[in-house]
Coordinates of C-alpha atoms in Angstrom, one line a residue:
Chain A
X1 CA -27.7 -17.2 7.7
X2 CA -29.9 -19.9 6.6
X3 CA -28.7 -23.7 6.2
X4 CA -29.1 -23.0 2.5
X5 CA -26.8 -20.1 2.7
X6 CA -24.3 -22.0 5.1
X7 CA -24.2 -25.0 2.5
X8 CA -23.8 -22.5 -0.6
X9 CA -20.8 -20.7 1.2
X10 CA -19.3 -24.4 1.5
X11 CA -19.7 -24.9 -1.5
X12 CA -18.5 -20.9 -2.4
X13 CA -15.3 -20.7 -0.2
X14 CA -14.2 -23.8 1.1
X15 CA -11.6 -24.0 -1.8
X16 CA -10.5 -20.7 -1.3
X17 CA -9.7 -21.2 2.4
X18 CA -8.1 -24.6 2.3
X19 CA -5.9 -23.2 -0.5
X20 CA -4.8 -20.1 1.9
X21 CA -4.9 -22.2 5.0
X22 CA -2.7 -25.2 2.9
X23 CA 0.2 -22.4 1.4
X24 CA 0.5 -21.4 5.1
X25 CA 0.5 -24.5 6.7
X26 CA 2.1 -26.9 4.0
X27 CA -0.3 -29.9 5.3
X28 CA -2.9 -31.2 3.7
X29 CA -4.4 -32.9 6.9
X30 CA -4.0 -30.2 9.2
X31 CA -5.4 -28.1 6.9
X32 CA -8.6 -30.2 6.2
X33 CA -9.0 -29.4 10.6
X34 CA -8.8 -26.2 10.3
X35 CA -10.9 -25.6 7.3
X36 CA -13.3 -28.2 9.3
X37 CA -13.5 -26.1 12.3
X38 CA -13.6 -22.8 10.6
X39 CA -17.0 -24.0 9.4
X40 CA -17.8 -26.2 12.3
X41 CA -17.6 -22.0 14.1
X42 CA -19.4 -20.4 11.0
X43 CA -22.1 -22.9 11.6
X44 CA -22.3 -22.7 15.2
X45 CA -22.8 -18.8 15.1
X46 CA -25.1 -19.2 11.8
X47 CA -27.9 -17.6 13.9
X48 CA -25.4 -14.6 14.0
X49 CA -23.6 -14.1 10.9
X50 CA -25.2 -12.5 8.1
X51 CA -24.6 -14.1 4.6
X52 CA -22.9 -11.3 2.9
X53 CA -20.0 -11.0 5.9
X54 CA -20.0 -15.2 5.6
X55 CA -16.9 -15.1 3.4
X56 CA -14.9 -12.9 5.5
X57 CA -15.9 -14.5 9.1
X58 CA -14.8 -17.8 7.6
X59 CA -11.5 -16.1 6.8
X60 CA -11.1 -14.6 9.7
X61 CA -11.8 -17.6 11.7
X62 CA -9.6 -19.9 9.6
X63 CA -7.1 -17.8 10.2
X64 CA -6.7 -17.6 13.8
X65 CA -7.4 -21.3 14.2
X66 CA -4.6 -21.5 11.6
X67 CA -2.5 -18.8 14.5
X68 CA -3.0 -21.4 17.2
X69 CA -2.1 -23.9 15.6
X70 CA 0.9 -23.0 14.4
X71 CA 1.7 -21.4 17.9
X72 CA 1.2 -24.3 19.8
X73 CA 3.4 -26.4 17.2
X74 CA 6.0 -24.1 17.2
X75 CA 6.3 -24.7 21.1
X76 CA 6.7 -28.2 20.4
X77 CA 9.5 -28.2 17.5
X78 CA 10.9 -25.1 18.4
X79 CA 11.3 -22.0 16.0
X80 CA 15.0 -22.8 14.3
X81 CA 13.6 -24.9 11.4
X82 CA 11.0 -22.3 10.8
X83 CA 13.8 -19.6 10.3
X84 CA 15.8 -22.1 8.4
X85 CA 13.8 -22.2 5.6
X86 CA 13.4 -18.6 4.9
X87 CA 17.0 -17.8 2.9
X88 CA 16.8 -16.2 -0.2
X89 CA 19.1 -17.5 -3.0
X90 CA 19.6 -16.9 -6.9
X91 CA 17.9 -19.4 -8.8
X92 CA 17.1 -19.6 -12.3
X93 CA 13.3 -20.1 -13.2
X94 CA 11.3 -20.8 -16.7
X95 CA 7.8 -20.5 -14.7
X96 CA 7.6 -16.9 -12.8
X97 CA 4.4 -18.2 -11.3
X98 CA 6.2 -20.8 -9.8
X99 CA 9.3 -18.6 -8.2
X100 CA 6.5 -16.3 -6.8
X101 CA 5.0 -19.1 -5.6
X102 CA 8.3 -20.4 -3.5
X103 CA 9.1 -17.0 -3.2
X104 CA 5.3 -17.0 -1.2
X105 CA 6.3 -20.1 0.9
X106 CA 9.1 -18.3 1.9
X107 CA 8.2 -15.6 3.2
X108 CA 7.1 -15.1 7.1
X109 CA 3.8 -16.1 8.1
X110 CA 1.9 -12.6 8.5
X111 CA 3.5 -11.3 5.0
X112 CA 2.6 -14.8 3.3
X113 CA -1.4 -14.5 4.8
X114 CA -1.8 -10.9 3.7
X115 CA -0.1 -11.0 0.6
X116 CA -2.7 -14.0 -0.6
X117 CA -5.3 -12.5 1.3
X118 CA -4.7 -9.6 -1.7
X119 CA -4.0 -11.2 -4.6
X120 CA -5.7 -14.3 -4.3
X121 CA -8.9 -12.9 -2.4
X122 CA -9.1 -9.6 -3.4
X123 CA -9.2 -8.2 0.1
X124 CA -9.0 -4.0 1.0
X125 CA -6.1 -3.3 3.6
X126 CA -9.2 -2.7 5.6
X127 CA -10.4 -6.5 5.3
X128 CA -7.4 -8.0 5.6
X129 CA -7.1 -5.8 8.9
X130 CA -10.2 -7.5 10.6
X131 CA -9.2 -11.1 9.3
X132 CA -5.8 -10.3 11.2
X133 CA -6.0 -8.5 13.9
X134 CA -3.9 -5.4 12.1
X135 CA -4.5 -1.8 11.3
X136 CA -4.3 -0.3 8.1
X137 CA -0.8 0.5 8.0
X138 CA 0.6 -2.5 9.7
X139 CA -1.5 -4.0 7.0
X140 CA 0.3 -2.1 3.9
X141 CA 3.5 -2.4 5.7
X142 CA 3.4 -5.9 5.6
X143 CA 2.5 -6.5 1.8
X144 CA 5.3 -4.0 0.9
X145 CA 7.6 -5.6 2.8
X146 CA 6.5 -9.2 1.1
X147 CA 6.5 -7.7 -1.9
X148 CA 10.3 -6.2 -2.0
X149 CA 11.2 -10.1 -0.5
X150 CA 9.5 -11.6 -3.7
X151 CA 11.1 -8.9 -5.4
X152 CA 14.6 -10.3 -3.5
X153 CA 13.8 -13.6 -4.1
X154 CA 13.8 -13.4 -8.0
X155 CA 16.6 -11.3 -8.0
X156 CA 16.1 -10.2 -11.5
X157 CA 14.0 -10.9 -14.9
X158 CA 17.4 -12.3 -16.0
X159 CA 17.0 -14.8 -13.8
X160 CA 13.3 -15.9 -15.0
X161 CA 14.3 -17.5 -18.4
Chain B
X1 CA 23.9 -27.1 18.1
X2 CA 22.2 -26.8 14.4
X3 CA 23.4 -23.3 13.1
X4 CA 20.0 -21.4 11.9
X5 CA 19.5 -17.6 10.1
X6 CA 18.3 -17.5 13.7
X7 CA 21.9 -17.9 15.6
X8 CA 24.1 -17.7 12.7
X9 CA 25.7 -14.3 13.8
X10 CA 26.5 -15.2 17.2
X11 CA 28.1 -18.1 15.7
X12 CA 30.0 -15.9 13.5
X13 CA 30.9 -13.7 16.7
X14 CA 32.5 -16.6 18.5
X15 CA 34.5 -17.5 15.3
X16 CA 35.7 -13.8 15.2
X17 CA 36.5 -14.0 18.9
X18 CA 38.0 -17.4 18.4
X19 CA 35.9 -19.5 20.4
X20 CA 34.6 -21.8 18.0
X21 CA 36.9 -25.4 17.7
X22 CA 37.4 -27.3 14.5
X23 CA 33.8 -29.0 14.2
X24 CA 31.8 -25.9 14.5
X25 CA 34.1 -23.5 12.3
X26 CA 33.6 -26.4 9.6
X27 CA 29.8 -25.9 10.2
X28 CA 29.9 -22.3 10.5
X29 CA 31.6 -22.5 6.6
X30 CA 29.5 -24.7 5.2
X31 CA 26.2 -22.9 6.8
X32 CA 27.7 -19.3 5.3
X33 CA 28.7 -21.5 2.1
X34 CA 24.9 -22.5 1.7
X35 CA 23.6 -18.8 2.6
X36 CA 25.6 -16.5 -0.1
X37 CA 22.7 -14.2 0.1
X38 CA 23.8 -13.3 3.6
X39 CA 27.3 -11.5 2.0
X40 CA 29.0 -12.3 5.4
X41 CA 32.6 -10.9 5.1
X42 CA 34.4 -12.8 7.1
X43 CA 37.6 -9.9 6.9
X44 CA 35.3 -7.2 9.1
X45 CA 34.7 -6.9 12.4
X46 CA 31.3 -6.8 13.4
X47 CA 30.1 -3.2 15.1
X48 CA 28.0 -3.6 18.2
X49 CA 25.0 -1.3 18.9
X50 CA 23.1 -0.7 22.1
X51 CA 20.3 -2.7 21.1
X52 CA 22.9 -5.6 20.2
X53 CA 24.0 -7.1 17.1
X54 CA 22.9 -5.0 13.8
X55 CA 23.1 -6.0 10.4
X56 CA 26.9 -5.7 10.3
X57 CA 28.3 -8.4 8.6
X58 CA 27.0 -6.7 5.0
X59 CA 29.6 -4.8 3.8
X60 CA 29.2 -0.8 4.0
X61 CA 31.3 -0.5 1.9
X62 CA 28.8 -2.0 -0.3
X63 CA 25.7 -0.1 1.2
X64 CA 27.6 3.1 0.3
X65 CA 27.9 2.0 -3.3
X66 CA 24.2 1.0 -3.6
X67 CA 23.1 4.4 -1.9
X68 CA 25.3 6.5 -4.3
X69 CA 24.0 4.4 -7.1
X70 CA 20.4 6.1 -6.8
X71 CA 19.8 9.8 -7.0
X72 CA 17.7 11.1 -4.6
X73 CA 14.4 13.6 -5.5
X74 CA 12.5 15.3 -3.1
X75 CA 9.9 12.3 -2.5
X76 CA 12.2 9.0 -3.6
X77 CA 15.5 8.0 -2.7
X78 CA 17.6 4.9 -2.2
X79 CA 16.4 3.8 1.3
X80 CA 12.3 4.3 0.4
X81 CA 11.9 3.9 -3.3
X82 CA 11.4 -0.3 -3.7
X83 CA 8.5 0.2 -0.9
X84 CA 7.2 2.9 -2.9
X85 CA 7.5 0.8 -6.3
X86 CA 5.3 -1.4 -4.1
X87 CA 2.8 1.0 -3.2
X88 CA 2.6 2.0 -7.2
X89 CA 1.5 -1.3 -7.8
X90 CA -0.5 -2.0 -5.0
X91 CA -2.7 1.3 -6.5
X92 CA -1.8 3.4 -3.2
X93 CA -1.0 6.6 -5.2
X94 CA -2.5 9.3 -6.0
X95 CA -1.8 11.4 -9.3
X96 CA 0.9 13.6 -7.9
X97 CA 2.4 10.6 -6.1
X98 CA 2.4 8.8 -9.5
X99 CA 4.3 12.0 -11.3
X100 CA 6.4 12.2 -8.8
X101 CA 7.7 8.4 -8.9
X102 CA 7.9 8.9 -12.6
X103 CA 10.1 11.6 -12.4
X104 CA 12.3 9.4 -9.8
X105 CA 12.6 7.3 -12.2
X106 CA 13.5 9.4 -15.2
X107 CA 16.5 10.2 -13.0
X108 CA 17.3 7.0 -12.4
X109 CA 16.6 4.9 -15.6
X110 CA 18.9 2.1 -14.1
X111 CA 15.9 1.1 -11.9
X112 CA 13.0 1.0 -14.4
X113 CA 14.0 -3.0 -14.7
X114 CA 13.6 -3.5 -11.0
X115 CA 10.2 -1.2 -11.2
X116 CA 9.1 -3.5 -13.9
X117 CA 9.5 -6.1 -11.3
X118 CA 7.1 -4.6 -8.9
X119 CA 4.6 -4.9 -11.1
X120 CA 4.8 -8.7 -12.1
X121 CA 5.2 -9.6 -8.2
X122 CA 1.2 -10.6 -8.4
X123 CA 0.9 -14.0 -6.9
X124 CA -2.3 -16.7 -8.2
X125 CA -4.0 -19.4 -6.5
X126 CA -3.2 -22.6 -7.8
X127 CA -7.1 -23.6 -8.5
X128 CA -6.3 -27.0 -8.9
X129 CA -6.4 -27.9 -5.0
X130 CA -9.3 -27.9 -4.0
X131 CA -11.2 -28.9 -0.4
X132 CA -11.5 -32.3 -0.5
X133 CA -14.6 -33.8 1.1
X134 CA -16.9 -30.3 0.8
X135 CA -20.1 -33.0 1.1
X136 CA -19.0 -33.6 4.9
X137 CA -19.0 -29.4 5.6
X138 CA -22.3 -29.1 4.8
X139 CA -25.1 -29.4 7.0
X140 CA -28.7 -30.5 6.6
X141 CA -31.3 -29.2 9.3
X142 CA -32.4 -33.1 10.9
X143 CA -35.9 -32.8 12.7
X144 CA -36.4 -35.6 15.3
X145 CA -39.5 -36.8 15.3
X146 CA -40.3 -39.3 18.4
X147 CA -42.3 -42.1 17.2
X148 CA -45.7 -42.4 18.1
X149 CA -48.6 -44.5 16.8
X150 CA -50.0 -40.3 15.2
X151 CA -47.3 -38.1 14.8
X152 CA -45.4 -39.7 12.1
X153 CA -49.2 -39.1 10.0
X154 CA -49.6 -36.0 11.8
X155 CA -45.8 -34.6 10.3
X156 CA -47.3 -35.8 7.0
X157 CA -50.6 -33.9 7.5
X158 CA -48.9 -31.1 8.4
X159 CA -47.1 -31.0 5.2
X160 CA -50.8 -31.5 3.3
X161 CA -51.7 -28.4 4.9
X162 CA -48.8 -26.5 3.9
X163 CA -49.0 -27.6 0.3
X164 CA -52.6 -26.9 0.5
X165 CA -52.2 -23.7 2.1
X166 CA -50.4 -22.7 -1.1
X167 CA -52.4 -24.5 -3.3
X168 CA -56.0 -22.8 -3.2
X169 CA -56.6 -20.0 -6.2
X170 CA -58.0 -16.8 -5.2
X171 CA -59.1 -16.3 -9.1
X172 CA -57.7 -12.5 -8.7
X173 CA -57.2 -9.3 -6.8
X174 CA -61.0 -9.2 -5.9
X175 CA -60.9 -12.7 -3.9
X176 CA -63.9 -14.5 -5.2
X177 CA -64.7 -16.9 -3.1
X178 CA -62.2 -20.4 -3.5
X179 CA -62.5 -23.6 -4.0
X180 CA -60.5 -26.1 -2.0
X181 CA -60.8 -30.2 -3.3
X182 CA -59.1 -30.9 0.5
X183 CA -58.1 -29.1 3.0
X184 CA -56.0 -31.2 6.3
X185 CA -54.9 -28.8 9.5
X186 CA -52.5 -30.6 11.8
X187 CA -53.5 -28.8 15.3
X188 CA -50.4 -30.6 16.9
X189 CA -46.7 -29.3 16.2
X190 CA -45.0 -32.3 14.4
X191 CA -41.9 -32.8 16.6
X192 CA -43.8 -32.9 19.9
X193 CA -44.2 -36.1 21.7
X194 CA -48.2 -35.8 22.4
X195 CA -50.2 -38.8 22.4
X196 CA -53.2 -36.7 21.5
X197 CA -54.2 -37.4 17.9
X198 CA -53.8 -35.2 14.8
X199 CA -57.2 -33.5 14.2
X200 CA -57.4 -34.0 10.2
X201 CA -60.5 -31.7 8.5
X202 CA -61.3 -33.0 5.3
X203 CA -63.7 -30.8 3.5
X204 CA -64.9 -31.1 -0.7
X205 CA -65.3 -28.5 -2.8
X206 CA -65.4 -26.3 0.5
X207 CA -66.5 -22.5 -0.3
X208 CA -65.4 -19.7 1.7
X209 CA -65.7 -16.1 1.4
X210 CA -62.4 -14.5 1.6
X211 CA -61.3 -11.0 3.3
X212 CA -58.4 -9.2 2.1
X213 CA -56.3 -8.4 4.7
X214 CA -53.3 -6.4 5.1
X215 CA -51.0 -5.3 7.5
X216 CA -50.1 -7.6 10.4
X217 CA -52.5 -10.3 12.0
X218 CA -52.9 -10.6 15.3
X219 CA -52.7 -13.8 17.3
X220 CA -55.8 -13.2 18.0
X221 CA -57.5 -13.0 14.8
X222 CA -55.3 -15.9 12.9
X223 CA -56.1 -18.2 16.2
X224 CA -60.0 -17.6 16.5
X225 CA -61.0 -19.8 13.2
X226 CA -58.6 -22.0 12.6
X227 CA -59.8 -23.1 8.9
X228 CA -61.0 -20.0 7.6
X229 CA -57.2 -18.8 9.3
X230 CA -56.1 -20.8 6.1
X231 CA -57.9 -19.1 3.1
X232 CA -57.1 -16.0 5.0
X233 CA -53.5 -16.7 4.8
X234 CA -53.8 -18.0 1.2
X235 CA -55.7 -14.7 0.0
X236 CA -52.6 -12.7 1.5
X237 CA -50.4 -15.0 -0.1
X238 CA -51.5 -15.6 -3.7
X239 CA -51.1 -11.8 -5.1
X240 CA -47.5 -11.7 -2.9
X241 CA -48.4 -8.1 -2.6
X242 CA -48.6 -7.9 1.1
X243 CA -45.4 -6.0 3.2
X244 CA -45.8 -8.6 6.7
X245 CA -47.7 -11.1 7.5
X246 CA -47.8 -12.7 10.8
X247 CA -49.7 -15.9 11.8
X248 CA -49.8 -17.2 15.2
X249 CA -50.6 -21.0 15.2
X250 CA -49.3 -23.7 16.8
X251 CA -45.9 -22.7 15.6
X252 CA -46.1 -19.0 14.1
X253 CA -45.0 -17.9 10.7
X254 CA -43.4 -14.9 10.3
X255 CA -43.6 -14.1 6.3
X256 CA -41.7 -11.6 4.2
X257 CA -42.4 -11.0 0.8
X258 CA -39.6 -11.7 -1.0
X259 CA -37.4 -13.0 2.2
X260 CA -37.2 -16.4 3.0
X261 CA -39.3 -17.6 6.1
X262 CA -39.7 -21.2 8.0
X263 CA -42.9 -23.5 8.1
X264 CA -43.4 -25.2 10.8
X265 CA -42.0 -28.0 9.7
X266 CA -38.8 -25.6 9.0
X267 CA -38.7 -26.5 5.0
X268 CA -37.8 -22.7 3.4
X269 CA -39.6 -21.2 0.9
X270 CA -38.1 -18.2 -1.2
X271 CA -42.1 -16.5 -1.9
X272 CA -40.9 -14.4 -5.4
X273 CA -38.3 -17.0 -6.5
X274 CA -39.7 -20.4 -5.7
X275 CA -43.4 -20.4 -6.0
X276 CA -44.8 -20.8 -9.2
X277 CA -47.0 -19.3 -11.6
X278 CA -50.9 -20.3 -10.2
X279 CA -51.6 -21.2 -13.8
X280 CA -49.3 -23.6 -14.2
X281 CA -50.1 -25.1 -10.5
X282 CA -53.7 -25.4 -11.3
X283 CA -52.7 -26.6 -14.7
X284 CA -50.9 -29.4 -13.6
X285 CA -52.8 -29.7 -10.4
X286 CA -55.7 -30.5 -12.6
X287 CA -53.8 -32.7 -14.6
X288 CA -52.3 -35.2 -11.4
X289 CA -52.7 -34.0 -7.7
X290 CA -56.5 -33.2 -7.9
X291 CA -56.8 -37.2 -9.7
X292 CA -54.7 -38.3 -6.5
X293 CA -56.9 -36.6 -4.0
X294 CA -59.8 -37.2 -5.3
X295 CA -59.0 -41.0 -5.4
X296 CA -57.8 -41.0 -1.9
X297 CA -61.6 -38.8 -0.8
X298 CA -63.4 -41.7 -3.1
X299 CA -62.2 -44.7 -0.9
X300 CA -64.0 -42.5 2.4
X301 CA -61.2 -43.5 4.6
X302 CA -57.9 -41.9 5.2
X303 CA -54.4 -43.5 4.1
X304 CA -52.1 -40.7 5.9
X305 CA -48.8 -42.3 3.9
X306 CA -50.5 -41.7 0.9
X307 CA -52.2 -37.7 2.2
X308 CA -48.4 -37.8 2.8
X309 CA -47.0 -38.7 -0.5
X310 CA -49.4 -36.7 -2.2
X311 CA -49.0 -33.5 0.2
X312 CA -45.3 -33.3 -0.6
X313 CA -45.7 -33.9 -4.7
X314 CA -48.2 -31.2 -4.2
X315 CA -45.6 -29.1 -2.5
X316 CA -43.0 -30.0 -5.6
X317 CA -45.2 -28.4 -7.7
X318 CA -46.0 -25.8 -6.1
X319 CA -42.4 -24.6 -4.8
X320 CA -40.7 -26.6 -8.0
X321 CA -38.8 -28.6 -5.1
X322 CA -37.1 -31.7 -4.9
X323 CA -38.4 -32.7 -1.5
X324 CA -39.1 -36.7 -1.6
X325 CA -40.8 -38.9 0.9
X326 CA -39.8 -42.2 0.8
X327 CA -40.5 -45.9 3.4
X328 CA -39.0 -48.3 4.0
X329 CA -41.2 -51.6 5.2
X330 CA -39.9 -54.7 6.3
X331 CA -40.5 -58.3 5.9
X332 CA -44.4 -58.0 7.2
X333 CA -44.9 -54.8 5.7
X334 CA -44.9 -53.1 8.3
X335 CA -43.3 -49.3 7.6
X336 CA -40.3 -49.3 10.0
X337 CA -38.0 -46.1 8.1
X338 CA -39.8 -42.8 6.6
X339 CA -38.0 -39.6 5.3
X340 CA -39.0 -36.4 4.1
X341 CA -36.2 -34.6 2.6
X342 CA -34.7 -32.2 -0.5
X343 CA -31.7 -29.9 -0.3
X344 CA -32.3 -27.7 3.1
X345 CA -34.6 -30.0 5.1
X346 CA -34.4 -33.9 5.7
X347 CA -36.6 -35.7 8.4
X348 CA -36.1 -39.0 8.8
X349 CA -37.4 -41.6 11.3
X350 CA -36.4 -45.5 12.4
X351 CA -38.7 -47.6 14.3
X352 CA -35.5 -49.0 15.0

């Protein structure tokens, strides 16, 4: 990967992965670090990486920077205010963008990640796999699961106005 | 203690036990109060498993209902079909999978809403955030150079060279001999510390026969005539016809055609997309550079800031680059600050 290619792939996919790493993390500034580091890696290894797999190694390492970080915090605040906010409650919506969107936010981490990983991204199971750490079916297993708590956390079309 | 989703149901066993005192059965009430998606029913007994508390507190009553609700086909039925309504939309069936579901559903009209459903449960991007400071991500490949009285010329030379590697015609395929206004070799890498000075060749209206070659180069061959090594290069490079090139020097190129490969002084060059049409390099060559060369040959003594200046705008042309070179000079003129730079290369020096 050439400095050319590094500096077009910020210029490519840094939105994408601040976006992704900012939904799971809710934090503007922590999310700037790990987007930061994810390219301070990707530039380390630019020797390495070829620019077609550029996209997907900066997810990948996003991502598990993104893990660690949220490991390590959650050994500092402890998990109950993590669980806390993931209750599902009829709510009446005008914007179904928008109760997908909360709906996102509140789902677990690993459904959140590969559910945006698809939709947002475009990723196969298969991709999403190596960005994760997951097989195939762990991969599918998660986005159905995500998909029937979305489905849960509308309730139904009455609901979106 | 904070009652979470995490704890709630040992909370609630205590209550049924009647352990909990007046504070935390308030809690407990006004946790279950904010949570109506959890259905607790308060009137049941919970049922303990092996593995522990289960999901208990729902009604079965109410599970029962829901499961009769659906009729069941050979592939679909109440406790598979909203992961299979996933799958539909996430494009994981096949044809007879698809027939099949349809036929679930024909049975089960009352669920074509929910399926609907599935198939809105897309989630966007909001494109509006965006990374804020990309500019500090990116990198730009900084080449020290260590000050000394003939390597900040010598860096400059070497650029000369390169622009006038490019810059020679070989009129066409048959490699009449060329004619080269100026021609500067820099036999010193430009980042090393030597002391030694640049050697600088300055020939006019030099003429040399040029060989075709093709194939690899040896070390060997590119290092036993160092000038005619240039027009040998050049007559490879002009009709960008040639699979691999190697040239061993004092730092060897490795060229491509069509890939992008590093100069010595690292600056890349995409051969099929960057370089120019000849025509229009000689055109405008003959319009400024050759003036500029010329005028710098007439005064018979070498200014290397202005071989420099005139190497890189040579380059511009030649690679339709942006790379500048600027000074900076302070109060006795004296240059103390140089750069060379464009969009994948900046080398910079202080005196300072």
């Amino acid at each position: 990967m050439t400095v050319k290619e590094y500096n077009k792939c910020v210029d490519q996919h840094a939105d994408a992965v601040y976006r992704f790493i900012l939904k799971n993390l809710h934090d503007s500034e922590r999310s700037r670090d790990v987007v930061q580091e994810a390219f301070t890696r990707m530039w380390e290894k630019a020797g390495d990486i070829d620019g077609s797999k550029a996209k997907s190694y900066l997810f990948t390492a996003a991502y598990h920077i993104m893990i660690d970080t949220i490991r390590k915090e959650s050994r500092q605040t402890g998990m109950e205010e993590v669980h806390e906010s993931r209750h599902f409650t009829t709510r009446h919506y005008s914007d179904l963008k928008r109760v997908l969107d909360e709906g996102l936010n509140r789902l677990p981490e690993i459904q959140r990640s590969v559910i945006m990983l698809r939709d947002y991204e475009g990723y196969s199971y298969d991709e999403i796999g190596e960005i994760c750490g997951l097989n195939e079916s762990q991969v599918k297993v998660y986005i159905y699961r995500g998909r029937i708590a979305l489905k849960k956390y509308i309730g139904s079309m009455e609901n979106v106005v | 203690m904070k009652i979470t989703l995490n704890n709630f149901e040992a909370f609630l066993l205590d209550h049924l036990e009647g352990h909990l005192d007046a504070a935390q059965t308030t809690l407990l009430m006004s946790f279950l109060a904010d949570h109506p998606e959890l259905e607790v029913d308060l009137e049941l007994s919970p049922v303990l498993s092996d593995a522990g508390i289960t999901h208990h507190f729902v009604s079965p009553e109410k599970l029962k209902k829901a499961d009769s609700a659906v009729a069941a086909t050979s592939s679909f039925n109440a406790e598979n079909y909203e992961s299979s309504f996933a799958a539909f939309y996430e494009g994981d069936f096949n044809a007879e999978r698809k027939a099949a579901l349809y036929h679930f559903l024909n049975q089960n009209p009352q669920l074509k809403p929910e399926f609907e459903i599935y198939g809105k449960l897309r989630t966007e991007p909001d494109l509006s955030v965006v990374y804020p400071d990309k500019k500090s991500l990116k990198h730009h490949r900084v080449i020290p150079i260590y000050y000394t009285r003939w390597l900040a010329p010598g860096a400059v030379a070497a650029v000369i060279a390169l622009f006038l590697l490019f810059n020679t015609n070989p009129a066409n395929d048959s490699f009449s001999p060329i004619q080269s206004p100026l021609v500067a070799i820099a036999d010193q890498p430009a980042t090393s510390d030597s002391k030694q000075p640049i050697t600088v060749a300055h020939q006019q209206s030099v003429q040399s026969q040029v060989v075709r070659k093709t194939g690899v180069l040896s070390r060997s061959e590119m290092n036993a005539q160092p000038v005619k090594r240039s027009h040998e290069v050049i007559a490879l490079l002009k009709p960008l016809k040639v699979n691999k090139i190697e040239v061993a020097g004092n730092q060897p190129y490795k060229l491509d055609e069509g890939s992008r490969y590093y100069t010595s002084l690292y600056t890349d060059i995409r051969l099929r997309d960057q370089i120019r049409f000849q025509e229009e390099i000689d055109a405008q060559a003959n319009q400024t550079i050759y003036g500029d060369a010329k005028a710098i040959a007439d005064k018979n003594k070498f200014d290397l800031w202005a071989l420099a200046r005139l190497g890189v705008k040579g380059f511009n042309f030649l690679t339709n680059s942006d790379v500048d070179f600027v000074k900076a000079r302070n109060e006795k003129g004296e240059v103390t600050d140089y750069a060379i730079g464009g969009d994948a290369i900046r080398i910079a020096h202080s005196s300072n």
